């Protein structure tokens, strides 16, 4: 099990949902942000991430997007306040889009600290 799969499983537990596409999305996002040094707002999940997921799991881009988005929303719905503080860095009411979960998890895996904590200490990382 990859680190990203372990992270997701720590939130949702042992459900039958296939979390590998979401986990792979997180890994692609981490690579784009921190190996290729792209800004967060330069990464578009429909252009940069979902096609990679589709290729890896032999799906259409649309099917890959739906599976990743369902899993990201399921993670959000199952996060308790302590997990939100741990992985995101603050209690937010709602995610704007499932792609935000991918970014939050990518930051957490890379820095081992929550997204908002990293951004507050290094705001330039967003650009």
PDB file of C-alpha atoms in Angstrom, residues 18 20-22 25 46 49-55 57-71:
ATOM      1  CA  UNK A  18     -11.248   1.486  -4.641  1.00  0.00           C
ATOM      2  CA  UNK A  20      -6.214   3.740  -5.804  1.00  0.00           C
ATOM      3  CA  UNK A  21      -7.337   6.307  -8.412  1.00  0.00           C
ATOM      4  CA  UNK A  22      -7.606   9.037  -5.762  1.00  0.00           C
ATOM      5  CA  UNK A  25      -4.148  11.528  -8.250  1.00  0.00           C
ATOM      6  CA  UNK A  46      -9.019  17.724 -15.945  1.00  0.00           C
ATOM      7  CA  UNK A  49      -4.310  14.566 -13.490  1.00  0.00           C
ATOM      8  CA  UNK A  50      -7.416  12.762 -14.725  1.00  0.00           C
ATOM      9  CA  UNK A  51      -5.818  11.721 -18.047  1.00  0.00           C
ATOM     10  CA  UNK A  52      -2.914  10.173 -16.092  1.00  0.00           C
ATOM     11  CA  UNK A  53      -5.346   8.309 -13.845  1.00  0.00           C
ATOM     12  CA  UNK A  54      -7.330   7.146 -16.873  1.00  0.00           C
ATOM     13  CA  UNK A  55      -4.192   5.836 -18.541  1.00  0.00           C
ATOM     14  CA  UNK A  57      -6.296   2.366 -14.666  1.00  0.00           C
ATOM     15  CA  UNK A  58      -7.447   1.868 -18.282  1.00  0.00           C
ATOM     16  CA  UNK A  59     -10.507   4.079 -18.029  1.00  0.00           C
ATOM     17  CA  UNK A  60     -11.915   6.985 -19.969  1.00  0.00           C
ATOM     18  CA  UNK A  61     -11.029  10.434 -18.658  1.00  0.00           C
ATOM     19  CA  UNK A  62     -14.640  10.895 -17.570  1.00  0.00           C
ATOM     20  CA  UNK A  63     -14.776   7.605 -15.689  1.00  0.00           C
ATOM     21  CA  UNK A  64     -11.480   8.371 -13.966  1.00  0.00           C
ATOM     22  CA  UNK A  65     -12.712  11.833 -12.998  1.00  0.00           C
ATOM     23  CA  UNK A  66     -15.952  10.463 -11.542  1.00  0.00           C
ATOM     24  CA  UNK A  67     -14.152   7.794  -9.526  1.00  0.00           C
ATOM     25  CA  UNK A  68     -11.600  10.250  -8.124  1.00  0.00           C
ATOM     26  CA  UNK A  69     -14.252  12.844  -7.340  1.00  0.00           C
ATOM     27  CA  UNK A  70     -16.494  10.295  -5.604  1.00  0.00           C
ATOM     28  CA  UNK A  71     -13.602   9.110  -3.439  1.00  0.00           C
TER      29      UNK A  71
END
